[in-house]
Every structure is written in C-alpha cells, then in structure tokens.
Amino acid sequence: MSQPHPAAAGGRPARLRAHPHALALAVHLALAGAVLALPPRAAAQAPEAATARQTYAIPAAPLGDVLAQFAALSGVRLAFDPALVAGMQSGGLHGSHAVREGFARILAGSGFELADLGGGAYSLRKPPPPPVPESTLPAVTVTGEKFARPLEQTLSSVAVSTARDLAEHGDQTVTDVMMRTPGVYSQSGNQNWGIRGVPVSGFDEQGAGTMNGAVTVFVDGAAQPHRLVTLSPLNLWDAEQLEIFRGAQSTTQGRNSLAGAVVLKTKDPTFRPEFAVQANAGRFGERGASAVANGALVDGTVAARLAVDYQTTDGYIRNETLGEDANPQRALNARGKVLVQPTDRLNVLLTLARTEHRQGSQAVAVADGRPRYFSLFLNTAEKQELDQDTGVAQIDYFLSDAWTLTSLTTGTSADYRSVLDFDQGAEREREAIRKHRQQLASQELRLSYEAERLTGFVGAYYGRHTNDIDDRLNLRIGGVDDPALIANGDVRIHNTAVFGEANWEFVERWQLTGGLRYDHERNETAFDYVDPLGLATVPNIRAKTSFDEWLPKLGLSHALSDDQLVGLMWKRGYRGGGIDLSTNTAHRPYDPEYTSTWELSWRGAWLGKRLRTSANLFHTDWKDQQVEVADEDGIATVANAARARMRGLELAADYRVTPALQVNAGAAYLDTKYRDFVFDGQDLSGQKFPFAAKYKLTVGGSYTFGNGLQVGGDIVHQSDSATLATNDDGRVVERPNDRVTLVNLSATYRIGKALSLSGYVKNLFDERYIVNNQGDDTLDVGAPRTLGASLRYDF
C-alpha cells in the first residue's frame, strides 16, 4: 500500500538547493512519524508562514521531489500519496513567492490543486470538474524582438501562428501561412514572396544569390541564406510558433530586415517522454513520412528531441518536350536538439539541423499571350538543389530574477546547385549552370533586464557571410557541354553591431520605447571571368566597400484600459549596400537604402478576452532605393536611383465564439508608388511596386465536434498586381498578374487518444491565375487544386 509523502518544515536558507540524498532522508524520517497535526508553536506560525514571501531556486526534477523540497523550504507540512504524481516532471520554481502561490506554480498543468487541511498542513487533490467556461482566447507571447512580451502589448505589426493555429488551419509550410496573412504576398513555388509589397530579395534584380535581402528569416535563432527562403517552402513539422513581422526590424535585427522579418521557432526538448509518427499522401504523387522523439537523457538535467520530415511530390507541371515531370520536389528536414540544465540558473540549448531540397522548374509556357496550364517546352531538365547544415548554441544564464545574460552562436553552410534552360525554349541548347556555397557565422551576446516598470536589453553582434560563386553558360554541341562563359566570384561580408532597447512605464499606463543600433559592414568582392568566346563585356574586378549606420526607433504607447492599447512608433529601416553580383555586369558598388516609417498601432480585447483585434496604420518614405538601371554602356547594373513611398493599413481579428468555434478575419490595404525612378531614359515615376497587390482579405475558422472531429477553412482574396518587365525594344512595361480568390479546407478526426486522421484541400475550386507575368516565353502561375491526407500516431 502506498504511503503518504509528507515534507516537514525546515530552516535552511531558501537559496540553498537541497541535496537529493538529504531530501530523501528527510522524507523517510517524516514518514516514520507522519501525523497531520503540528506542534502548538508551529501551528501558531502557520498563517504567517502561508503569507510570507521567500525567494526560491528549486531546479527541475520529478514533481514529487519539487513539492517536497518546496514544502521543506517554505516551512509547511505537505502529505500526499506519491503514486499520484509518479512519472510527472516539474520545471522547478524560481523567484519570490508566498506558499499558496508557489504551490500553484509548481502544480500548474499537473491536474492537481492544493487542499488546506488547517493548522499549516496541506495535501493534494483533483479539482472538481469546472463548469463549462465562457471560452477565452489563449494568451500569445511574441519572442521575435529579442525578448518575450504579450501580443496585446506589441506595437509592431506581427502575425503570430502558434502550434495550435497551424494545426487548425492545416498549414504544412511557411508558404501556407503567408498565403493567408494580410500584408504578405507569395506564390506556390515560394521563389517570389514579400512583405508590404517589397520582395524578399529586394528590387535590384540580383535574385536569391545576393546576400543583401530585404527580409530576414530566422529558424531557431539562425538567419537563413536567401537561397533557402526562396527555394524551400520551409516545412512546419514540429513547429512551435511562427511570427511574421511586417515593416522594418532594422534596429532589432540589423542589415537585412528593411521590409520585415520572419521568425520560426521549433519545439524544444522537454523531460516528458513523447514519440509520434506520421505518414501522408496526396495528389500529384505527394508522399511523406515524419517522426518526432523526445525525452530525458538525464532526469531533470538533460533532455533531447529529434524531428525528421521527408516529403516528395511529382509536381503539377509537365515538360512536354522531354516527356517528363517539370517540377518534381523532394525535401528532407532533420533536426536534433539537446537541452542541458546543469544548475537552476543555467540553460544550454544546442540545435543541429540538416535540410536537403530538390526541385524542378516552377514556370509554364506562354501561347498567344496566355499561359499553357500546366505545360512547359524546354530541352533542358531544369533542376535546383540545396544542401544546408545549421548549428545553433543558445546559453541563458539567469543572473537574478531581473537580469539574464544570453549568448547565441550560429553557423550555417549551404551548397546550391542549379541547371537552367538559358534560352527558355526547345530550339537551342544553352544551359546556365550555377554552383554557390554560402557560409554564415554569427555571435551575439545580450544582457536583458525585466522589472515591473522597465524592461530592455543591450547587446553586441558579429557576423561573417561568405559566398563562393561558380556560374557557367554552356553551349551543348554534339551532346557535349562547351563552356562559353565562366564567372567565378568570391564575396566576403563582415558585420559588427551594438544595439539596445528600453521600455519604460514612466507614468501609469504610459510607456516610452526607445531603441538604437550602430551597424558597421565591410564588403569585399572579387569576380574573374573565363571567356573563350569573348562574351564577357566587363573586366575582372576587385572591389571593397564599407558602411557605418545608426538605426534608431522611438515609440509611445498608452493603455486606455486593461484591454485597450494605442501606440505610435517611428523607426528607421536599413538594407546594406554591396557590389552587384549579377553575371556579366559592371559589378559596381552601391550604397545602403533607407526607409523612415511612422506607424500607429491599436490592440484591443473584448467580450472577456474572447475577441482580440489589432490595427496598424503606416506611412513609409524610401530613399536611395536599390534598383536595376542601365549604365552609360547600356549594361544593367544596381544603383541607388529611386525614391518611393508606401502607406497602408493592416487589420486582424480572432474571435472564440464558443469553446468549439473560433473564427478569424484579416485585411490589408497597400498603396505604393515610385516618386522618382528613371530607367534607361524612361521615367517610371508614379508606377506602383511590382507584385504589390492593393488589397488582401482573409476570413477563416474552425469548429470542433463532440466526437473529436475538427474542421477548418480559409477564404483568401488578393487583388491584381503587376510585374515590371523589359520588352524587346528595351522599354519597361507592366505585365498584369491576376486577382484571385482561393478557398482552402482542412479536417482532423481523433480516433481515441493516440490516433488522428487529417486531410486538406487547397484551391478548392481549382482557380487558374498568373502570379508572375515575367515574359513572353514563360511565366509563373498558382498551383491547381491539391489535396492530401495524413495519419498520425502519438505513443
């Protein structure tokens, strides 16, 4: 028969950690004389002990041991059956707490609550079943701005999708989330996407090979090469949270976040055993398998998590010339994490990730000015391949309840290879072959402070980014590759920065936010040409350039009530300068570009926090914009040759109608315009940005039936846009991209506690639409109707 597990009052200092053997001895001694009554003196002190606050530093351990240690340190008596909590883990307890508050934190999520037996004695019990509550939306914490804060207190325009949101919407990739996010545009192949009308790679036409992007994507703290974020849709298997920041994040994130940032956090290891497997299949030859395993390696000290996802599909485009699939895809994502907590004040999180991605062409042929859905006529089997390895080490040292020191070390190596049909047709055999190796390494050290009225951080950063380029133009003669032009490039970028931010509630309900970053960048670029046919029009180059920038932001917010917040923010955006990497150009240096943004924010909660709303109204002025122009010899080159402005409004609402029904809606209005832009003598002033749709509207929801079936859906409408392209006579023209309304559905049915069956349909009504009207020979279109199902088992 199980015996009670009492913990006798103790007198050791609260900051001391009880030795496990001493703790066990104390428990057994208490068992030998277990009675619920305390001595008269102790009983008299019980009320005072219950309300007094002490500071604790109890490390993660089995729940029964944490409860016993807390009872001993707090000076109260606790009796419970240890079998009730067998196998349960606790994250420990840190900070200053009264007795009841401390027990409540330790027992949170355990299914037990504290029972007061009187006289300073307590036990555990199962709480009575609660009445059916008036459902509220779960709290959401934003972490992508260097420290955690509630969504309702975040002034930046950010769309947050938690693991629960991703499941309810049936999202499988980051592209799926972008498709339903106002203020963000994307296309099915993920090669072209942007925020507030700004492409992820900028407007300079260098493409994904550039190391100066307009949006930075972070996965578990590591900045990703642009090849990955424009090639791979970024699978969401085992994702914890996705945050899409709309608008400049330069003060916080630095050089490559002029238009925004995307922050993906995957799940960390825990000490609770977890194992799940999933298999999926769908239209166009979709097949996949996924698994996750998690648990403690050293109980209470070391935990590990391994997630693996493999996906393959034949694609929906057919190369009619070669008689084969034109856009097959294969993706492997493997990630291992180890969490080490050697002391109650130190957390070490180590991450290793491997990504392999293979895909073909994403374009279709054009006939009589209209796309050939879904056919392509090339005599080259186009392919793109990416192999990437990433390592991250995050160390958090809790100096005190208010101060935390964080070290973030990242390293990434990415190998990209591609074969492209240079003439985009079936008549001539010309191939463009690329081999790029990008390497990123960074070290950030950050000191954070959190108190009741003041929060903030200061930090220092160093990053090194290299790109080895091997670009070739091959002429196939007699079935043999004959190199016509070889370009070898070597790029080295060094970036150092110091930064900080403070949020100060200087008067009740009024908060002042200030941030500043000093950024230094040095760029060294070399290009050598091997030119047997005399095709090169520029000489070999060796170029160096450097920049020093101050990037401030300043904001003021006012809490109108506990549930209503308004704020005004001004910030400076920045995208680093560089040297034009496009093959066979002058490779001239260009300067940074800058934005100045005023943004008015509003956050609201209604109906007992069942309804959450947000709005962001912004105006951005853009100067020294990096664009492609023609130089004095008629050769395209990147230059700071434009001024522009953009303004708009982003709205979002989430409403938990009942515990079973949740609906959401969003809208974005965007007005963009070049104020001053001349290309090869042609005045483009007044033109709107390419791909910048004026409107995007979304509405969706999910419903959970009593039998375990959950159904969800989204309707997304995006207005038309345009692609700016050069026609045969060298003039820039607007090529229209279609407006579209898409309906997507998902469903999950739980069969018992462990098994679940899910299905999805994307583009339910099989809409046909152009997303990038890039030329007379080929263009990009949206994906047709796709559907699939998956079966998951949780052990």
PDB file of N, CA and C in Angstrom, residues 324-389:
ATOM      1  N   GLU A 324       8.422  14.445 -69.422  1.00  0.00           N
ATOM      2  CA  GLU A 324       8.618  14.115 -68.008  1.00  0.00           C
ATOM      3  C   GLU A 324       8.082  15.238 -67.137  1.00  0.00           C
ATOM      4  N   ASP A 325       7.969  14.957 -65.826  1.00  0.00           N
ATOM      5  CA  ASP A 325       7.544  15.986 -64.877  1.00  0.00           C
ATOM      6  C   ASP A 325       8.566  17.116 -64.845  1.00  0.00           C
ATOM      7  N   ALA A 326       8.059  18.353 -64.876  1.00  0.00           N
ATOM      8  CA  ALA A 326       8.958  19.508 -64.908  1.00  0.00           C
ATOM      9  C   ALA A 326       9.308  20.026 -63.528  1.00  0.00           C
ATOM     10  N   ASN A 327       8.428  19.815 -62.552  1.00  0.00           N
ATOM     11  CA  ASN A 327       8.715  20.368 -61.225  1.00  0.00           C
ATOM     12  C   ASN A 327       8.558  19.342 -60.101  1.00  0.00           C
ATOM     13  N   PRO A 328       9.240  18.203 -60.197  1.00  0.00           N
ATOM     14  CA  PRO A 328       9.223  17.293 -59.044  1.00  0.00           C
ATOM     15  C   PRO A 328       9.968  17.928 -57.872  1.00  0.00           C
ATOM     16  N   GLN A 329       9.576  17.558 -56.674  1.00  0.00           N
ATOM     17  CA  GLN A 329      10.227  18.101 -55.484  1.00  0.00           C
ATOM     18  C   GLN A 329      10.513  16.982 -54.491  1.00  0.00           C
ATOM     19  N   ARG A 330      11.625  17.137 -53.804  1.00  0.00           N
ATOM     20  CA  ARG A 330      11.968  16.231 -52.705  1.00  0.00           C
ATOM     21  C   ARG A 330      12.616  17.056 -51.611  1.00  0.00           C
ATOM     22  N   ALA A 331      12.184  16.856 -50.387  1.00  0.00           N
ATOM     23  CA  ALA A 331      12.707  17.646 -49.272  1.00  0.00           C
ATOM     24  C   ALA A 331      12.910  16.760 -48.052  1.00  0.00           C
ATOM     25  N   LEU A 332      14.057  16.892 -47.435  1.00  0.00           N
ATOM     26  CA  LEU A 332      14.369  16.220 -46.176  1.00  0.00           C
ATOM     27  C   LEU A 332      14.771  17.265 -45.160  1.00  0.00           C
ATOM     28  N   ASN A 333      14.118  17.247 -44.010  1.00  0.00           N
ATOM     29  CA  ASN A 333      14.457  18.140 -42.900  1.00  0.00           C
ATOM     30  C   ASN A 333      14.646  17.302 -41.645  1.00  0.00           C
ATOM     31  N   ALA A 334      15.830  17.367 -41.069  1.00  0.00           N
ATOM     32  CA  ALA A 334      16.130  16.639 -39.832  1.00  0.00           C
ATOM     33  C   ALA A 334      16.703  17.626 -38.829  1.00  0.00           C
ATOM     34  N   ARG A 335      16.242  17.519 -37.584  1.00  0.00           N
ATOM     35  CA  ARG A 335      16.665  18.480 -36.566  1.00  0.00           C
ATOM     36  C   ARG A 335      16.805  17.768 -35.232  1.00  0.00           C
ATOM     37  N   GLY A 336      17.932  17.957 -34.597  1.00  0.00           N
ATOM     38  CA  GLY A 336      18.159  17.421 -33.267  1.00  0.00           C
ATOM     39  C   GLY A 336      18.436  18.539 -32.279  1.00  0.00           C
ATOM     40  N   LYS A 337      17.836  18.440 -31.099  1.00  0.00           N
ATOM     41  CA  LYS A 337      18.035  19.449 -30.054  1.00  0.00           C
ATOM     42  C   LYS A 337      18.382  18.768 -28.741  1.00  0.00           C
ATOM     43  N   VAL A 338      19.275  19.407 -28.001  1.00  0.00           N
ATOM     44  CA  VAL A 338      19.625  18.925 -26.665  1.00  0.00           C
ATOM     45  C   VAL A 338      19.510  20.095 -25.698  1.00  0.00           C
ATOM     46  N   LEU A 339      18.763  19.896 -24.626  1.00  0.00           N
ATOM     47  CA  LEU A 339      18.608  20.900 -23.568  1.00  0.00           C
ATOM     48  C   LEU A 339      19.367  20.428 -22.341  1.00  0.00           C
ATOM     49  N   VAL A 340      20.266  21.278 -21.843  1.00  0.00           N
ATOM     50  CA  VAL A 340      21.066  20.960 -20.659  1.00  0.00           C
ATOM     51  C   VAL A 340      20.782  22.016 -19.596  1.00  0.00           C
ATOM     52  N   GLN A 341      20.389  21.560 -18.403  1.00  0.00           N
ATOM     53  CA  GLN A 341      20.154  22.447 -17.262  1.00  0.00           C
ATOM     54  C   GLN A 341      21.010  21.974 -16.092  1.00  0.00           C
ATOM     55  N   PRO A 342      22.321  22.269 -16.142  1.00  0.00           N
ATOM     56  CA  PRO A 342      23.216  21.765 -15.096  1.00  0.00           C
ATOM     57  C   PRO A 342      22.950  22.382 -13.729  1.00  0.00           C
ATOM     58  N   THR A 343      22.444  23.615 -13.714  1.00  0.00           N
ATOM     59  CA  THR A 343      22.070  24.269 -12.462  1.00  0.00           C
ATOM     60  C   THR A 343      20.735  24.951 -12.682  1.00  0.00           C
ATOM     61  N   ASP A 344      20.166  25.447 -11.598  1.00  0.00           N
ATOM     62  CA  ASP A 344      18.888  26.123 -11.700  1.00  0.00           C
ATOM     63  C   ASP A 344      19.015  27.473 -12.391  1.00  0.00           C
ATOM     64  N   ARG A 345      20.239  27.975 -12.603  1.00  0.00           N
ATOM     65  CA  ARG A 345      20.428  29.287 -13.204  1.00  0.00           C
ATOM     66  C   ARG A 345      20.960  29.223 -14.633  1.00  0.00           C
ATOM     67  N   LEU A 346      21.196  28.048 -15.150  1.00  0.00           N
ATOM     68  CA  LEU A 346      21.847  27.928 -16.450  1.00  0.00           C
ATOM     69  C   LEU A 346      21.055  27.002 -17.368  1.00  0.00           C
ATOM     70  N   ASN A 347      20.731  27.496 -18.566  1.00  0.00           N
ATOM     71  CA  ASN A 347      20.093  26.702 -19.619  1.00  0.00           C
ATOM     72  C   ASN A 347      20.983  26.712 -20.850  1.00  0.00           C
ATOM     73  N   VAL A 348      21.246  25.553 -21.395  1.00  0.00           N
ATOM     74  CA  VAL A 348      22.020  25.431 -22.629  1.00  0.00           C
ATOM     75  C   VAL A 348      21.172  24.660 -23.630  1.00  0.00           C
ATOM     76  N   LEU A 349      20.926  25.267 -24.796  1.00  0.00           N
ATOM     77  CA  LEU A 349      20.128  24.632 -25.840  1.00  0.00           C
ATOM     78  C   LEU A 349      20.983  24.515 -27.104  1.00  0.00           C
ATOM     79  N   LEU A 350      21.231  23.295 -27.536  1.00  0.00           N
ATOM     80  CA  LEU A 350      22.047  23.021 -28.716  1.00  0.00           C
ATOM     81  C   LEU A 350      21.153  22.463 -29.823  1.00  0.00           C
ATOM     82  N   THR A 351      21.325  22.988 -31.044  1.00  0.00           N
ATOM     83  CA  THR A 351      20.499  22.569 -32.179  1.00  0.00           C
ATOM     84  C   THR A 351      21.375  22.264 -33.376  1.00  0.00           C
ATOM     85  N   LEU A 352      21.123  21.130 -34.013  1.00  0.00           N
ATOM     86  CA  LEU A 352      21.740  20.785 -35.291  1.00  0.00           C
ATOM     87  C   LEU A 352      20.622  20.470 -36.279  1.00  0.00           C
ATOM     88  N   ALA A 353      20.682  21.078 -37.472  1.00  0.00           N
ATOM     89  CA  ALA A 353      19.633  20.881 -38.461  1.00  0.00           C
ATOM     90  C   ALA A 353      20.246  20.599 -39.830  1.00  0.00           C
ATOM     91  N   ARG A 354      19.594  19.703 -40.559  1.00  0.00           N
ATOM     92  CA  ARG A 354      20.012  19.353 -41.904  1.00  0.00           C
ATOM     93  C   ARG A 354      18.822  19.515 -42.842  1.00  0.00           C
ATOM     94  N   THR A 355      19.034  20.237 -43.957  1.00  0.00           N
ATOM     95  CA  THR A 355      17.995  20.430 -44.965  1.00  0.00           C
ATOM     96  C   THR A 355      18.531  20.001 -46.320  1.00  0.00           C
ATOM     97  N   GLU A 356      17.752  19.177 -47.017  1.00  0.00           N
ATOM     98  CA  GLU A 356      18.051  18.817 -48.403  1.00  0.00           C
ATOM     99  C   GLU A 356      16.797  19.098 -49.227  1.00  0.00           C
ATOM    100  N   HIS A 357      16.977  19.854 -50.300  1.00  0.00           N
ATOM    101  CA  HIS A 357      15.815  20.216 -51.124  1.00  0.00           C
ATOM    102  C   HIS A 357      16.164  20.079 -52.591  1.00  0.00           C
ATOM    103  N   ARG A 358      15.275  19.445 -53.345  1.00  0.00           N
ATOM    104  CA  ARG A 358      15.417  19.270 -54.784  1.00  0.00           C
ATOM    105  C   ARG A 358      14.115  19.685 -55.459  1.00  0.00           C
ATOM    106  N   GLN A 359      14.216  20.446 -56.534  1.00  0.00           N
ATOM    107  CA  GLN A 359      13.013  20.802 -57.271  1.00  0.00           C
ATOM    108  C   GLN A 359      13.365  21.143 -58.712  1.00  0.00           C
ATOM    109  N   GLY A 360      12.323  21.109 -59.599  1.00  0.00           N
ATOM    110  CA  GLY A 360      12.490  21.449 -60.994  1.00  0.00           C
ATOM    111  C   GLY A 360      12.028  22.857 -61.280  1.00  0.00           C
ATOM    112  N   SER A 361      11.490  23.075 -62.461  1.00  0.00           N
ATOM    113  CA  SER A 361      11.058  24.402 -62.882  1.00  0.00           C
ATOM    114  C   SER A 361       9.688  24.727 -62.301  1.00  0.00           C
ATOM    115  N   GLN A 362       9.467  26.007 -61.994  1.00  0.00           N
ATOM    116  CA  GLN A 362       8.171  26.452 -61.479  1.00  0.00           C
ATOM    117  C   GLN A 362       7.374  27.213 -62.528  1.00  0.00           C
ATOM    118  N   ALA A 363       7.923  27.397 -63.738  1.00  0.00           N
ATOM    119  CA  ALA A 363       7.258  28.197 -64.769  1.00  0.00           C
ATOM    120  C   ALA A 363       6.447  27.316 -65.713  1.00  0.00           C
ATOM    121  N   VAL A 364       5.555  27.956 -66.471  1.00  0.00           N
ATOM    122  CA  VAL A 364       4.810  27.284 -67.529  1.00  0.00           C
ATOM    123  C   VAL A 364       4.988  28.084 -68.820  1.00  0.00           C
ATOM    124  N   ALA A 365       4.667  27.441 -69.947  1.00  0.00           N
ATOM    125  CA  ALA A 365       4.842  28.079 -71.250  1.00  0.00           C
ATOM    126  C   ALA A 365       3.730  29.088 -71.515  1.00  0.00           C
ATOM    127  N   VAL A 366       4.015  30.014 -72.449  1.00  0.00           N
ATOM    128  CA  VAL A 366       3.060  31.030 -72.880  1.00  0.00           C
ATOM    129  C   VAL A 366       2.723  30.791 -74.348  1.00  0.00           C
ATOM    130  N   ALA A 367       1.437  30.843 -74.667  1.00  0.00           N
ATOM    131  CA  ALA A 367       0.980  30.719 -76.054  1.00  0.00           C
ATOM    132  C   ALA A 367      -0.089  31.772 -76.307  1.00  0.00           C
ATOM    133  N   ASP A 368       0.134  32.592 -77.351  1.00  0.00           N
ATOM    134  CA  ASP A 368      -0.807  33.663 -77.692  1.00  0.00           C
ATOM    135  C   ASP A 368      -1.074  34.583 -76.507  1.00  0.00           C
ATOM    136  N   GLY A 369      -0.028  34.837 -75.732  1.00  0.00           N
ATOM    137  CA  GLY A 369      -0.140  35.760 -74.605  1.00  0.00           C
ATOM    138  C   GLY A 369      -0.784  35.202 -73.367  1.00  0.00           C
ATOM    139  N   ARG A 370      -1.159  33.914 -73.374  1.00  0.00           N
ATOM    140  CA  ARG A 370      -1.798  33.310 -72.215  1.00  0.00           C
ATOM    141  C   ARG A 370      -1.006  32.084 -71.778  1.00  0.00           C
ATOM    142  N   PRO A 371      -1.046  31.758 -70.504  1.00  0.00           N
ATOM    143  CA  PRO A 371      -0.283  30.609 -70.016  1.00  0.00           C
ATOM    144  C   PRO A 371      -0.846  29.284 -70.501  1.00  0.00           C
ATOM    145  N   ARG A 372       0.040  28.309 -70.692  1.00  0.00           N
ATOM    146  CA  ARG A 372      -0.353  26.933 -71.001  1.00  0.00           C
ATOM    147  C   ARG A 372      -0.377  26.167 -69.671  1.00  0.00           C
ATOM    148  N   TYR A 373      -1.562  26.093 -69.072  1.00  0.00           N
ATOM    149  CA  TYR A 373      -1.687  25.363 -67.810  1.00  0.00           C
ATOM    150  C   TYR A 373      -1.653  23.864 -68.091  1.00  0.00           C
ATOM    151  N   PHE A 374      -0.825  23.056 -67.572  1.00  0.00           N
ATOM    152  CA  PHE A 374       0.392  23.289 -66.808  1.00  0.00           C
ATOM    153  C   PHE A 374       1.499  22.604 -67.589  1.00  0.00           C
ATOM    154  N   SER A 375       1.912  23.251 -68.696  1.00  0.00           N
ATOM    155  CA  SER A 375       2.858  22.659 -69.633  1.00  0.00           C
ATOM    156  C   SER A 375       4.056  23.565 -69.827  1.00  0.00           C
ATOM    157  N   LEU A 376       5.169  22.928 -70.163  1.00  0.00           N
ATOM    158  CA  LEU A 376       6.422  23.630 -70.373  1.00  0.00           C
ATOM    159  C   LEU A 376       7.137  22.964 -71.543  1.00  0.00           C
ATOM    160  N   PHE A 377       7.844  23.762 -72.367  1.00  0.00           N
ATOM    161  CA  PHE A 377       8.527  23.227 -73.542  1.00  0.00           C
ATOM    162  C   PHE A 377       9.994  23.650 -73.489  1.00  0.00           C
ATOM    163  N   LEU A 378      10.807  22.853 -72.809  1.00  0.00           N
ATOM    164  CA  LEU A 378      12.235  23.114 -72.682  1.00  0.00           C
ATOM    165  C   LEU A 378      13.003  21.854 -73.068  1.00  0.00           C
ATOM    166  N   ASN A 379      14.188  22.054 -73.674  1.00  0.00           N
ATOM    167  CA  ASN A 379      15.024  20.894 -73.972  1.00  0.00           C
ATOM    168  C   ASN A 379      16.068  20.650 -72.892  1.00  0.00           C
ATOM    169  N   THR A 380      15.909  21.310 -71.778  1.00  0.00           N
ATOM    170  CA  THR A 380      16.768  21.104 -70.612  1.00  0.00           C
ATOM    171  C   THR A 380      15.899  20.715 -69.418  1.00  0.00           C
ATOM    172  N   ALA A 381      16.297  19.689 -68.715  1.00  0.00           N
ATOM    173  CA  ALA A 381      15.598  19.303 -67.482  1.00  0.00           C
ATOM    174  C   ALA A 381      16.103  20.202 -66.360  1.00  0.00           C
ATOM    175  N   GLU A 382      15.388  21.287 -66.118  1.00  0.00           N
ATOM    176  CA  GLU A 382      15.824  22.246 -65.113  1.00  0.00           C
ATOM    177  C   GLU A 382      15.760  21.623 -63.719  1.00  0.00           C
ATOM    178  N   LYS A 383      16.710  21.985 -62.896  1.00  0.00           N
ATOM    179  CA  LYS A 383      16.712  21.489 -61.517  1.00  0.00           C
ATOM    180  C   LYS A 383      17.458  22.469 -60.626  1.00  0.00           C
ATOM    181  N   GLN A 384      17.048  22.482 -59.383  1.00  0.00           N
ATOM    182  CA  GLN A 384      17.725  23.263 -58.349  1.00  0.00           C
ATOM    183  C   GLN A 384      17.883  22.369 -57.125  1.00  0.00           C
ATOM    184  N   GLU A 385      19.065  22.397 -56.528  1.00  0.00           N
ATOM    185  CA  GLU A 385      19.365  21.551 -55.379  1.00  0.00           C
ATOM    186  C   GLU A 385      20.015  22.381 -54.290  1.00  0.00           C
ATOM    187  N   LEU A 386      19.641  22.111 -53.052  1.00  0.00           N
ATOM    188  CA  LEU A 386      20.216  22.807 -51.906  1.00  0.00           C
ATOM    189  C   LEU A 386      20.466  21.817 -50.779  1.00  0.00           C
ATOM    190  N   ASP A 387      21.691  21.815 -50.261  1.00  0.00           N
ATOM    191  CA  ASP A 387      22.053  21.049 -49.068  1.00  0.00           C
ATOM    192  C   ASP A 387      22.552  22.043 -48.028  1.00  0.00           C
ATOM    193  N   GLN A 388      21.934  22.022 -46.862  1.00  0.00           N
ATOM    194  CA  GLN A 388      22.273  23.019 -45.843  1.00  0.00           C
ATOM    195  C   GLN A 388      22.388  22.370 -44.474  1.00  0.00           C
ATOM    196  N   ASP A 389      23.423  22.767 -43.734  1.00  0.00           N
ATOM    197  CA  ASP A 389      23.631  22.333 -42.351  1.00  0.00           C
ATOM    198  C   ASP A 389      23.710  23.569 -41.463  1.00  0.00           C
TER     199      ASP A 389
END
